[in-house]
PDB file of N, CA and C in Angstrom:
ATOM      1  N   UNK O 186      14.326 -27.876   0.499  1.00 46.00           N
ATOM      2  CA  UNK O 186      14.801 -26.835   1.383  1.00 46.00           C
ATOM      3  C   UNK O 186      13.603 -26.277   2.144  1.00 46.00           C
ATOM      4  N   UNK O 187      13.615 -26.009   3.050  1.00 49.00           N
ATOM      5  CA  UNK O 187      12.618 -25.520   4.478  1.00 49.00           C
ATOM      6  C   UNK O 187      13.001 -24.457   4.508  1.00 49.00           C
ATOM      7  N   UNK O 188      11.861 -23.526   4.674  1.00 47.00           N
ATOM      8  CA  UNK O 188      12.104 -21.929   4.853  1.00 47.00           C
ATOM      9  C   UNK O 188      11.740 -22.199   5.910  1.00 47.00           C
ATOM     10  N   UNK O 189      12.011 -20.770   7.396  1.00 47.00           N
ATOM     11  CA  UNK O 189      11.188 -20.696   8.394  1.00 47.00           C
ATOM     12  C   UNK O 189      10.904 -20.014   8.781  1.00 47.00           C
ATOM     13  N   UNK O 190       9.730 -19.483   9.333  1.00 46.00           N
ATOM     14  CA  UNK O 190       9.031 -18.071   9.514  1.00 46.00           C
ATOM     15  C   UNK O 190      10.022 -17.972  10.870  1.00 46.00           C
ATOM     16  N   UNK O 191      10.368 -16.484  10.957  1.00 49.00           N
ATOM     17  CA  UNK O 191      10.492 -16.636  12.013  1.00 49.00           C
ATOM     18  C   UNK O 191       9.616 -15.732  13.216  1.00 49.00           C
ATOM     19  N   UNK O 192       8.693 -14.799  12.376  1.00 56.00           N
ATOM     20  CA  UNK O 192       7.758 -14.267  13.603  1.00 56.00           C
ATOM     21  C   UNK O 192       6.597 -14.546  13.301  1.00 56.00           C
ATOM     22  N   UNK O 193       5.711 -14.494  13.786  1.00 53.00           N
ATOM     23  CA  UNK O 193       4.139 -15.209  13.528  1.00 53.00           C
ATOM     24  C   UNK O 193       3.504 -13.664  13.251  1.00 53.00           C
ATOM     25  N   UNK O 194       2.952 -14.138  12.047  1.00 62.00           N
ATOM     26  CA  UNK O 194       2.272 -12.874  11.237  1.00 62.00           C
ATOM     27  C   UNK O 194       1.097 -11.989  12.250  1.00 62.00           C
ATOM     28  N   UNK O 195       1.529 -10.817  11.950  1.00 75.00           N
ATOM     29  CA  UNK O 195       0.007  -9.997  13.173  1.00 75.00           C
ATOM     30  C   UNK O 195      -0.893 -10.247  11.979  1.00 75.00           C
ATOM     31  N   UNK O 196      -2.184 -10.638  12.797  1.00 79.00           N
ATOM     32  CA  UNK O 196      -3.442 -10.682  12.472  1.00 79.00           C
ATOM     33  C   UNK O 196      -3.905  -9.365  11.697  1.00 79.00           C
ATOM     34  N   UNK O 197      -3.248  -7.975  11.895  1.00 87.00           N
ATOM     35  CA  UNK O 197      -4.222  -6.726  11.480  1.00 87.00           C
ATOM     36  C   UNK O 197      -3.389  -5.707  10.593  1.00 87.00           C
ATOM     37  N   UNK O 198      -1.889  -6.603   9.872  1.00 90.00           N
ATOM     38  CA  UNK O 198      -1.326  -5.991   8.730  1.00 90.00           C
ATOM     39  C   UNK O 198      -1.968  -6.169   7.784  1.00 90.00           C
ATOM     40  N   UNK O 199      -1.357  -4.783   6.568  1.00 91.00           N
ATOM     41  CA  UNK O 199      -2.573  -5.060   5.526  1.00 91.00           C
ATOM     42  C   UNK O 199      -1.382  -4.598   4.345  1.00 91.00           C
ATOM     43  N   UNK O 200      -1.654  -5.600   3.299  1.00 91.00           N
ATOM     44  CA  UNK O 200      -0.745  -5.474   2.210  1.00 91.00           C
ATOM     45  C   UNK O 200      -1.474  -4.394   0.869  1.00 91.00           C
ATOM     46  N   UNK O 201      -0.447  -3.570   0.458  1.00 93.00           N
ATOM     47  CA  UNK O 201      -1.058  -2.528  -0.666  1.00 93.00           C
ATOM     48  C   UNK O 201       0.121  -2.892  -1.946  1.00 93.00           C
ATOM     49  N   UNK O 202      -0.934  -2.841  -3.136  1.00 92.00           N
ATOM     50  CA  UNK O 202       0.823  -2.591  -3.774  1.00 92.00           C
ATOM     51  C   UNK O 202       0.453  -1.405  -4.662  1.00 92.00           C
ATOM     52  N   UNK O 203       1.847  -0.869  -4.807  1.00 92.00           N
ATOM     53  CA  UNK O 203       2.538   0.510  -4.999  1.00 92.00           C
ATOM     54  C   UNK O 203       1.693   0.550  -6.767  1.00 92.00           C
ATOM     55  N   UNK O 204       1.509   2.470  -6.775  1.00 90.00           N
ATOM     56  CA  UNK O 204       1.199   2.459  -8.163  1.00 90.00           C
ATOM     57  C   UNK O 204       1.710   3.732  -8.459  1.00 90.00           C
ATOM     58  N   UNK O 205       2.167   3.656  -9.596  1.00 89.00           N
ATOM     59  CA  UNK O 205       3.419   4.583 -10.328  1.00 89.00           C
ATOM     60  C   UNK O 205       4.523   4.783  -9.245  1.00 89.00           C
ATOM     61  N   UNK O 206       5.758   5.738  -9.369  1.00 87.00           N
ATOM     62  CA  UNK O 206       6.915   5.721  -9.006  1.00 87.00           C
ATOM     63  C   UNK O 206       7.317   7.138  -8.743  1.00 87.00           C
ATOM     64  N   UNK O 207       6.227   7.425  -7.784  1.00 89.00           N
ATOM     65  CA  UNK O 207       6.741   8.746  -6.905  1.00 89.00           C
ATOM     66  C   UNK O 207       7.371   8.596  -5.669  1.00 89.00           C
ATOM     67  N   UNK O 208       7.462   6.971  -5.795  1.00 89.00           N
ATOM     68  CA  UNK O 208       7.796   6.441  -4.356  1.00 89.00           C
ATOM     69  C   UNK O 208       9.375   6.096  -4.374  1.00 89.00           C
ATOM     70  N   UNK O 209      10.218   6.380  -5.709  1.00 85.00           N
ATOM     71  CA  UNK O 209      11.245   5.423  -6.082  1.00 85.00           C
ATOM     72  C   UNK O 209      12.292   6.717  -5.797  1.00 85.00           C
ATOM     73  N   UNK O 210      13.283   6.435  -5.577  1.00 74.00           N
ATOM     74  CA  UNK O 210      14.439   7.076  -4.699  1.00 74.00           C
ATOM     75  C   UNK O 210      15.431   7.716  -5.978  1.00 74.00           C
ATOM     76  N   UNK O 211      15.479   8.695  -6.645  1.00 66.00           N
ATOM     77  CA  UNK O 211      16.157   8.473  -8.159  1.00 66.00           C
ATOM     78  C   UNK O 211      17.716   8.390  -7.792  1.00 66.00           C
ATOM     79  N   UNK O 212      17.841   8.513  -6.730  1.00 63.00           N
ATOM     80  CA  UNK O 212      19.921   8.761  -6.615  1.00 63.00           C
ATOM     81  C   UNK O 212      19.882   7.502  -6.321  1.00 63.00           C
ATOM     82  N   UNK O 213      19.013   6.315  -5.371  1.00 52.00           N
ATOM     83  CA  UNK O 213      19.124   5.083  -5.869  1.00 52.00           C
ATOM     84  C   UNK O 213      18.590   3.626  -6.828  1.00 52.00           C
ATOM     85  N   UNK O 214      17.765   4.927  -7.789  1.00 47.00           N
ATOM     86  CA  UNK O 214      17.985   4.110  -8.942  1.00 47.00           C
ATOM     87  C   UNK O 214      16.189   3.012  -8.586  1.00 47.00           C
ATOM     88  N   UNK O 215      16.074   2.267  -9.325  1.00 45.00           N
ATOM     89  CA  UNK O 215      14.665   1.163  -9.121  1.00 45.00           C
ATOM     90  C   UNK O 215      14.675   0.144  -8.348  1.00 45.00           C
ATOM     91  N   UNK O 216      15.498   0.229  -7.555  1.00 47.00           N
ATOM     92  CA  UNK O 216      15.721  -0.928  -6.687  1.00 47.00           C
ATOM     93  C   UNK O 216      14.653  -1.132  -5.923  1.00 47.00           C
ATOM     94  N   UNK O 217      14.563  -2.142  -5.101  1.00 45.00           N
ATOM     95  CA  UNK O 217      13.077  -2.398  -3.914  1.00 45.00           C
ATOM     96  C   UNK O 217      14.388  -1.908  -2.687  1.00 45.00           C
ATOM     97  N   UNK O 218      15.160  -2.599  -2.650  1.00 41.00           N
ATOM     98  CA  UNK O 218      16.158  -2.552  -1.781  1.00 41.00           C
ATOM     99  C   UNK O 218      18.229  -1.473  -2.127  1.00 41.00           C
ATOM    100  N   UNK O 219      17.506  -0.421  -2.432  1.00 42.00           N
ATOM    101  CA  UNK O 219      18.651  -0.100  -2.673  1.00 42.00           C
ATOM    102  C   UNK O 219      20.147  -0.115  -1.512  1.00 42.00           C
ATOM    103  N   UNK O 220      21.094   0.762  -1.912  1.00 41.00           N
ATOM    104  CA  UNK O 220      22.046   1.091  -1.004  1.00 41.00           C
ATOM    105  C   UNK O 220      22.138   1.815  -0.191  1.00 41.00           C
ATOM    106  N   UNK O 221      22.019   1.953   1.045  1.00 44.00           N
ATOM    107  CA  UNK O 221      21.924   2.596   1.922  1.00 44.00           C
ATOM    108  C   UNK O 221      20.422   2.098   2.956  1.00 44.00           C
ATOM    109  N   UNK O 222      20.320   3.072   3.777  1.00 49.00           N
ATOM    110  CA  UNK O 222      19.371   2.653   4.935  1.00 49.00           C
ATOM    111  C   UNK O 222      17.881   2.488   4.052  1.00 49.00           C
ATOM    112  N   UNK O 223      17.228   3.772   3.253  1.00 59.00           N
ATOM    113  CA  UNK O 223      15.908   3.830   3.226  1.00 59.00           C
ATOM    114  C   UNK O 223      15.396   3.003   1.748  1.00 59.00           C
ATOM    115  N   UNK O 224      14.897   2.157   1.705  1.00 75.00           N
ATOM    116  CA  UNK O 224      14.399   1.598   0.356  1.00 75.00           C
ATOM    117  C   UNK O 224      13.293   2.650  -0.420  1.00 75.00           C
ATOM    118  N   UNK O 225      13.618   1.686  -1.854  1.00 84.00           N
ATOM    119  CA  UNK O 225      12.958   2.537  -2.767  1.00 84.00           C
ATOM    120  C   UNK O 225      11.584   1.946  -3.007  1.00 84.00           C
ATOM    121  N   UNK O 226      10.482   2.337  -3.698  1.00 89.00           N
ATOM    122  CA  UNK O 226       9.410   1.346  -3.740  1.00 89.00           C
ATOM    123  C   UNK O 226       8.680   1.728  -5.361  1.00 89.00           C
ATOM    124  N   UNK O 227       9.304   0.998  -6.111  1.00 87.00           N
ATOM    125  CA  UNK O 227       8.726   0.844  -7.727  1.00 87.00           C
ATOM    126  C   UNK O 227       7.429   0.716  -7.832  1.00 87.00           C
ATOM    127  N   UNK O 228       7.128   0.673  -9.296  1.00 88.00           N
ATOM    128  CA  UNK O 228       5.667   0.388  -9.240  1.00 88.00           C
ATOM    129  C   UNK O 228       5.503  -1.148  -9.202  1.00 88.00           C
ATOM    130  N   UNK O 229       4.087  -1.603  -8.889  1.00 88.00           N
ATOM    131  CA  UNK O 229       4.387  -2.825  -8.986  1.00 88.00           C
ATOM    132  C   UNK O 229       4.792  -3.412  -7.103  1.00 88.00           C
ATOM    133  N   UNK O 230       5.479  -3.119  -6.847  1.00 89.00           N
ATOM    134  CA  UNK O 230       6.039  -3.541  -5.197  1.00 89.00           C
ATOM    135  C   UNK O 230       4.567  -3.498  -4.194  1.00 89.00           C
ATOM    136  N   UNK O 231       4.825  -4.605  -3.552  1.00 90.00           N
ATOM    137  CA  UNK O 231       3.879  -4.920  -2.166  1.00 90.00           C
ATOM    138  C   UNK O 231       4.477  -4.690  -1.105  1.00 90.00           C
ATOM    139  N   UNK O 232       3.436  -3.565  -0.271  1.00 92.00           N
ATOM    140  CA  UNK O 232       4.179  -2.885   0.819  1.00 92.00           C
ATOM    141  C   UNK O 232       3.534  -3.641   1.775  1.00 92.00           C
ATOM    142  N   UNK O 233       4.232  -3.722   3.165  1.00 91.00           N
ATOM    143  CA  UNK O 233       3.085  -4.648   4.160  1.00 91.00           C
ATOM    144  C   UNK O 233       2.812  -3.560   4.650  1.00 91.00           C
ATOM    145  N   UNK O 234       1.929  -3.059   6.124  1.00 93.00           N
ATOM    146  CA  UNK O 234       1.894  -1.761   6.614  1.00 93.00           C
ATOM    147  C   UNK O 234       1.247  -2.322   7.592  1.00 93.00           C
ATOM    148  N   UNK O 235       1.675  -1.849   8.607  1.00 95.00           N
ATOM    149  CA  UNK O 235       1.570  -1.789  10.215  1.00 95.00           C
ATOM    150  C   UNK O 235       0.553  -1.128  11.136  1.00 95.00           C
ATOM    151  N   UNK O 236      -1.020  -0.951  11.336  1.00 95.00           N
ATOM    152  CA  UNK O 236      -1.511  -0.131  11.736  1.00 95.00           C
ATOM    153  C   UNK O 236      -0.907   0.317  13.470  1.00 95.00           C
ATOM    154  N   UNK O 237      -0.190  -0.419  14.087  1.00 94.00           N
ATOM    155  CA  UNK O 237       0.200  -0.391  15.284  1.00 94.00           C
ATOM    156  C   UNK O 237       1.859   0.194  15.573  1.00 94.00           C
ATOM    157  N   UNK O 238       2.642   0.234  14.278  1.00 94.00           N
ATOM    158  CA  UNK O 238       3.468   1.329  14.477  1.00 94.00           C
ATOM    159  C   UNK O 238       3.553   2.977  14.379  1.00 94.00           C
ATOM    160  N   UNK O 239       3.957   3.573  14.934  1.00 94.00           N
ATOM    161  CA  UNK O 239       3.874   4.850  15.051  1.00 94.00           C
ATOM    162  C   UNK O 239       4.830   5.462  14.016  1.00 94.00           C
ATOM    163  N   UNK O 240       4.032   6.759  13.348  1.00 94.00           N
ATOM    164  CA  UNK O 240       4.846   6.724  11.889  1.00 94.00           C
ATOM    165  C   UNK O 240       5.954   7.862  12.294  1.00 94.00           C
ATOM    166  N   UNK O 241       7.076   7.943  12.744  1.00 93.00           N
ATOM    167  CA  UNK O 241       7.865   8.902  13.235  1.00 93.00           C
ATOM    168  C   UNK O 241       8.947   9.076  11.981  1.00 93.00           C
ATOM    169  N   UNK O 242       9.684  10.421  11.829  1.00 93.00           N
ATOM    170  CA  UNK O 242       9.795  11.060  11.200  1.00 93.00           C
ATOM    171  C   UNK O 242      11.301  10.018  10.797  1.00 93.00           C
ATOM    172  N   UNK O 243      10.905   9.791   9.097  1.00 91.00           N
ATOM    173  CA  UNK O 243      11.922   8.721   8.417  1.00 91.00           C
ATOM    174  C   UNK O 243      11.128   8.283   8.217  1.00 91.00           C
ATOM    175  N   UNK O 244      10.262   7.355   8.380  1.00 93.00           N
ATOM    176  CA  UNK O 244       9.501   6.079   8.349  1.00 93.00           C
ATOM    177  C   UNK O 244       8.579   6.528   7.137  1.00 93.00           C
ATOM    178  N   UNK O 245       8.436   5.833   6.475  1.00 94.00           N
ATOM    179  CA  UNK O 245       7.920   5.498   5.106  1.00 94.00           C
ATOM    180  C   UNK O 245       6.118   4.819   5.649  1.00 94.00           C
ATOM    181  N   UNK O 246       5.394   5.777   5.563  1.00 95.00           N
ATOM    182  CA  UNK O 246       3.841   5.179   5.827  1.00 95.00           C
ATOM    183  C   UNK O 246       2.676   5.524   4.890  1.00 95.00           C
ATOM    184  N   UNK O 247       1.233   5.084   5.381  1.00 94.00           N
ATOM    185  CA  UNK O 247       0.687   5.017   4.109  1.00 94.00           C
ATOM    186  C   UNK O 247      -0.818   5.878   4.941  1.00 94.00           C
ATOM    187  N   UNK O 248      -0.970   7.102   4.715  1.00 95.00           N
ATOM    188  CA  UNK O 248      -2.259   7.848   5.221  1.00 95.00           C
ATOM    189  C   UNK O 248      -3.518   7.503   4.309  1.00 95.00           C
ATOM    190  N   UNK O 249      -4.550   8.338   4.644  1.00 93.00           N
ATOM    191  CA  UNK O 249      -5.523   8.349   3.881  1.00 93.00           C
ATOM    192  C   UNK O 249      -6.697   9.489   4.066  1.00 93.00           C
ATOM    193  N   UNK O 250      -6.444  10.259   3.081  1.00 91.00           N
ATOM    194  CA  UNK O 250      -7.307  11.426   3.216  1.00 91.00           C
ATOM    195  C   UNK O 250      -8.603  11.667   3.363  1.00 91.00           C
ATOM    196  N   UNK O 251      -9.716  10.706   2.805  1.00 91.00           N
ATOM    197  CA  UNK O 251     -11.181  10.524   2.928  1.00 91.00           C
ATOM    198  C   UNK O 251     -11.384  10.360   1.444  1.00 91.00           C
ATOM    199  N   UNK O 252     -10.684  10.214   0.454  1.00 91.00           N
ATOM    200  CA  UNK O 252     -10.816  10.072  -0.568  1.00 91.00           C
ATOM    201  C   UNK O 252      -9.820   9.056  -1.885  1.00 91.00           C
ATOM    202  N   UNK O 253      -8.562   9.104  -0.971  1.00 91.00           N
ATOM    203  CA  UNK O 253      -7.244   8.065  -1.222  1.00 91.00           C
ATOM    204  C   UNK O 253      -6.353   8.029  -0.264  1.00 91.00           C
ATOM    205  N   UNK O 254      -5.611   6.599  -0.760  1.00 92.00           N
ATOM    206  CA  UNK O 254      -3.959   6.446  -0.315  1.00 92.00           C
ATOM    207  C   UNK O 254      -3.109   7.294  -0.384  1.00 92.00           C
ATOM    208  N   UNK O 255      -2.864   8.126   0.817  1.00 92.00           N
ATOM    209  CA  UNK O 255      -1.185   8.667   0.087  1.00 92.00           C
ATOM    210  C   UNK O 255      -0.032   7.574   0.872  1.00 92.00           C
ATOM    211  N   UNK O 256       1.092   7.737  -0.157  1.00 93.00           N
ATOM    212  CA  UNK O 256       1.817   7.163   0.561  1.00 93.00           C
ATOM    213  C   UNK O 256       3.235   7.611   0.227  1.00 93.00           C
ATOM    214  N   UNK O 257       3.826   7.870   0.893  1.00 93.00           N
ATOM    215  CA  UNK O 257       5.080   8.808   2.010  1.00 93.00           C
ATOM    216  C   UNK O 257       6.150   9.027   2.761  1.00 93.00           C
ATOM    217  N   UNK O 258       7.232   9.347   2.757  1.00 92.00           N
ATOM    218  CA  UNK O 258       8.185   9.552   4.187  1.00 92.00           C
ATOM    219  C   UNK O 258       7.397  10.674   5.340  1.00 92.00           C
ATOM    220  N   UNK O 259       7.116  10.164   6.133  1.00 93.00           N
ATOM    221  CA  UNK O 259       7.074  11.056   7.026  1.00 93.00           C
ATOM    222  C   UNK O 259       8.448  12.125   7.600  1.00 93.00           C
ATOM    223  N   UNK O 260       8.429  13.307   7.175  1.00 92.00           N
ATOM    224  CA  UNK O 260       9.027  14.452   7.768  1.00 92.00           C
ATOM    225  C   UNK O 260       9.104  15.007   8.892  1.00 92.00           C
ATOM    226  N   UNK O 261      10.237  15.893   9.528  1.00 92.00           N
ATOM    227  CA  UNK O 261      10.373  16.004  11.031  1.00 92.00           C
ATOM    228  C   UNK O 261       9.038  17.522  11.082  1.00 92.00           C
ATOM    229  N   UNK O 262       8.904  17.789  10.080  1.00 92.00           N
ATOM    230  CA  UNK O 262       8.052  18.864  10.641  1.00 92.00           C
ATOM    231  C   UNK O 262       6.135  18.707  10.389  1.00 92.00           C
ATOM    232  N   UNK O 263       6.288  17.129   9.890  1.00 90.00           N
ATOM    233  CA  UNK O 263       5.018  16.770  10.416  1.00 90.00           C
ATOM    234  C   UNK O 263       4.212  17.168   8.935  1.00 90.00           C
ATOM    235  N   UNK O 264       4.965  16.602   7.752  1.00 91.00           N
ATOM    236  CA  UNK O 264       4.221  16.559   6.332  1.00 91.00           C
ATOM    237  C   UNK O 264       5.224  15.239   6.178  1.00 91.00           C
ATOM    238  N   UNK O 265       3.985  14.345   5.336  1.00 92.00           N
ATOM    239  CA  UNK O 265       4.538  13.268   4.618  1.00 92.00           C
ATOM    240  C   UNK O 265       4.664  13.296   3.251  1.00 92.00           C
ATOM    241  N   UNK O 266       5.823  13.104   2.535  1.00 92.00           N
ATOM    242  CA  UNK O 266       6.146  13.598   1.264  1.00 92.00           C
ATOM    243  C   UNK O 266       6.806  12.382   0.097  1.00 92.00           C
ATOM    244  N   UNK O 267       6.172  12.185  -0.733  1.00 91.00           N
ATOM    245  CA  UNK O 267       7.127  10.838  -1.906  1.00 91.00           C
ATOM    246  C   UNK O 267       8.426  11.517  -1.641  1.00 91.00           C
ATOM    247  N   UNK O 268       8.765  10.343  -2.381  1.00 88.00           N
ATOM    248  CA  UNK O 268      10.483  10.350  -3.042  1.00 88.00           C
ATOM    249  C   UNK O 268      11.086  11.460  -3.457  1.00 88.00           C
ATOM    250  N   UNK O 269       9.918  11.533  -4.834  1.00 86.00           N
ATOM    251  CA  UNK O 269       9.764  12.661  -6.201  1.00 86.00           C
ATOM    252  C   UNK O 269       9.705  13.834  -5.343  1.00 86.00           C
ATOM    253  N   UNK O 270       9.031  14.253  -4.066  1.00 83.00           N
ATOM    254  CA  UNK O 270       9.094  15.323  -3.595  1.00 83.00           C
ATOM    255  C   UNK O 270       7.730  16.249  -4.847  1.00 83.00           C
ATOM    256  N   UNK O 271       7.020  14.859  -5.158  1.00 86.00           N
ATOM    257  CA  UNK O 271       5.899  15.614  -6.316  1.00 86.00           C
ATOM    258  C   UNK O 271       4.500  16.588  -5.411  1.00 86.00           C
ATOM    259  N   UNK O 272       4.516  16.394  -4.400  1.00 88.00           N
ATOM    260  CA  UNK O 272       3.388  16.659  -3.480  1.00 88.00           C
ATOM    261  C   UNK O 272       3.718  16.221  -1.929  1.00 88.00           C
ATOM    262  N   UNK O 273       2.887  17.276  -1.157  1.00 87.00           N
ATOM    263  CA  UNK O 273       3.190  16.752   0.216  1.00 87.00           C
ATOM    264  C   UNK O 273       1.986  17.418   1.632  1.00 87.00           C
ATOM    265  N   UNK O 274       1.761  16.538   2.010  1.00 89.00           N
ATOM    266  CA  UNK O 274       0.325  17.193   3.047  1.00 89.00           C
ATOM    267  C   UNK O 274       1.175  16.659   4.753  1.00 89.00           C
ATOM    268  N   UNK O 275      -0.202  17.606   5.087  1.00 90.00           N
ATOM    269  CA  UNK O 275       0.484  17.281   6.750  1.00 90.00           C
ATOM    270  C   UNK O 275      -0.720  16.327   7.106  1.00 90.00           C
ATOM    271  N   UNK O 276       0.925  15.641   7.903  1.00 87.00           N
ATOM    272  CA  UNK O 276      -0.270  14.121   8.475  1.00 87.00           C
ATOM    273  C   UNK O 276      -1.403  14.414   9.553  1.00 87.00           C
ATOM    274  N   UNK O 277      -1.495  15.607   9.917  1.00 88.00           N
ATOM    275  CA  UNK O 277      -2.830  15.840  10.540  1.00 88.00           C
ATOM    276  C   UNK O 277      -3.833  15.787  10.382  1.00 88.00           C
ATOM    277  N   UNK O 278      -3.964  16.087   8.678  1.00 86.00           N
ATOM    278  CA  UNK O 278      -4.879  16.311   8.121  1.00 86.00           C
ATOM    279  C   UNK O 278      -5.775  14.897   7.420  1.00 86.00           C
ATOM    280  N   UNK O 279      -5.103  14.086   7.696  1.00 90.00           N
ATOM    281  CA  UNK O 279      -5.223  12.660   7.026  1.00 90.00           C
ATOM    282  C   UNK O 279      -5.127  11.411   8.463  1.00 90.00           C
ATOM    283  N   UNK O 280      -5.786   9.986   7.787  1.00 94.00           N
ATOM    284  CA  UNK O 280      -5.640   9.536   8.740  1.00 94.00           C
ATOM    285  C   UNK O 280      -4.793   8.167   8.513  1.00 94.00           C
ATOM    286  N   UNK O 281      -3.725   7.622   9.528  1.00 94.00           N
ATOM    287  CA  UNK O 281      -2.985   6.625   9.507  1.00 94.00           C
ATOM    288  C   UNK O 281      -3.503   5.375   9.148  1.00 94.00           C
ATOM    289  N   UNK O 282      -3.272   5.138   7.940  1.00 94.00           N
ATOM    290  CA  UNK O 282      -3.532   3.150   7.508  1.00 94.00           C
ATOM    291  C   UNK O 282      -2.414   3.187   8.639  1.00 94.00           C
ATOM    292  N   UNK O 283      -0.875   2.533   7.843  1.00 95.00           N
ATOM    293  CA  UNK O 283       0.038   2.069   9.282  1.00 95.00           C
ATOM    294  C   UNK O 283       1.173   2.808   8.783  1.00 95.00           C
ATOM    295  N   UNK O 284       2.382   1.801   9.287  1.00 95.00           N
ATOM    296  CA  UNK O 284       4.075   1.932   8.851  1.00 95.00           C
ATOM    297  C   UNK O 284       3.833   0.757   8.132  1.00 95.00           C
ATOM    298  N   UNK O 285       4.992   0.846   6.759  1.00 94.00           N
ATOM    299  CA  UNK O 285       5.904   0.108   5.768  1.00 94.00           C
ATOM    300  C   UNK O 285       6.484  -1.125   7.254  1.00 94.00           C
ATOM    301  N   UNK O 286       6.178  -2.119   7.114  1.00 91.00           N
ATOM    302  CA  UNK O 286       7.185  -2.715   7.781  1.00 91.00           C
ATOM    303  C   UNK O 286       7.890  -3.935   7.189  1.00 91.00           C
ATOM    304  N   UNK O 287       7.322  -4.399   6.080  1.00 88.00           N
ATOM    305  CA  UNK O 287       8.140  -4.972   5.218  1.00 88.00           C
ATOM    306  C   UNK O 287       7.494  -4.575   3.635  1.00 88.00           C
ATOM    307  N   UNK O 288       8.273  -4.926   2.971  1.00 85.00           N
ATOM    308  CA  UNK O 288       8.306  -4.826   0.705  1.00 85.00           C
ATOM    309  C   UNK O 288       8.845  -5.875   0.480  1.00 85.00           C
ATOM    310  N   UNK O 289       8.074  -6.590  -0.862  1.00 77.00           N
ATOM    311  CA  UNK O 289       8.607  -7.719  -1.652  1.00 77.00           C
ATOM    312  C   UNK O 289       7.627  -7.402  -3.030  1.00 77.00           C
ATOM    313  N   UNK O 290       8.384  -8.453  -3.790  1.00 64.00           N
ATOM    314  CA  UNK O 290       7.733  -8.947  -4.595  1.00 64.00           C
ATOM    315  C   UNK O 290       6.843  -9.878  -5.003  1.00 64.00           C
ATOM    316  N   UNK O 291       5.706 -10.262  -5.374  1.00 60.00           N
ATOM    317  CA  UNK O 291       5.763 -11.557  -6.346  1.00 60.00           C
ATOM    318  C   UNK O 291       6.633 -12.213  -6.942  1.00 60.00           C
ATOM    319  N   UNK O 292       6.523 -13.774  -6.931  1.00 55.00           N
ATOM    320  CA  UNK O 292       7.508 -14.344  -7.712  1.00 55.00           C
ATOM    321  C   UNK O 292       7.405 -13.880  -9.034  1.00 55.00           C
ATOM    322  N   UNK O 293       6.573 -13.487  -9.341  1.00 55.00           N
ATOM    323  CA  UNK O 293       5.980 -13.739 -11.193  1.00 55.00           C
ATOM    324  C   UNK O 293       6.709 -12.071 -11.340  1.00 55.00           C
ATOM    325  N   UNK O 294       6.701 -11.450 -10.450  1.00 48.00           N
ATOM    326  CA  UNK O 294       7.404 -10.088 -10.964  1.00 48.00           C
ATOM    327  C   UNK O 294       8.828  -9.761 -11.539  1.00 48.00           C
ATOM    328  N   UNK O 295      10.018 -10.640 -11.399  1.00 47.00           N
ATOM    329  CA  UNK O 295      11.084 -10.282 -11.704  1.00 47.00           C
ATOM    330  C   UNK O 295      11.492 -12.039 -12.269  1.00 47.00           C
TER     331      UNK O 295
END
């Protein structure tokens, strides 16, 4: 069987994977892909991230303060916040790795 790409990979995405589960959606449960529009992201999960999309409010992105990763829904009033709602800074204050634009797994993970 032949898989086929069908868009040609950008040169300047950069893959992270997720650590602990402030990122995981609890009304939908551990899924990578739950029900409904916004996915969940377990521990363990590889996020791709986009430095060339613009992180507008919904969009799931990954900042960086001068000291770590945060990583986030971006909010309409301009703080990016986990799942857990455990913590939350304004994206001003931090600077854009990219956007989530795709999640998977490893085979060896499930």
């Amino acid at each position: 069987m032949a898989i086929a790409n069908r868009t040609a990979p950008k040169p300047n995405v950069l893959a992270f994977e997720v650590r602990g589960n402030s990122m995981v959606d609890l009304v939908a449960g551990d899924q990578a892909f739950p029900r409904g529009p916004m996915p969940s992201y377990p521990d363990g999960v590889t996020i791709i991230v986009d430095p060339d999309l613009k992180p507008e409010a919904g969009r799931d992105a990954l900042f960086h303060d001068g000291e770590r990763h945060l990583f986030g829904r971006v909010h309409d009033d301009g703080t990016l916040r986990p799942l857990d709602g455990s913590w939350q800074v304004d994206t001003c204050a931090t600077a854009l790795v990219g956007v989530v634009s795709s999640v998977g797994y490893s085979i060896g993970d499930r």
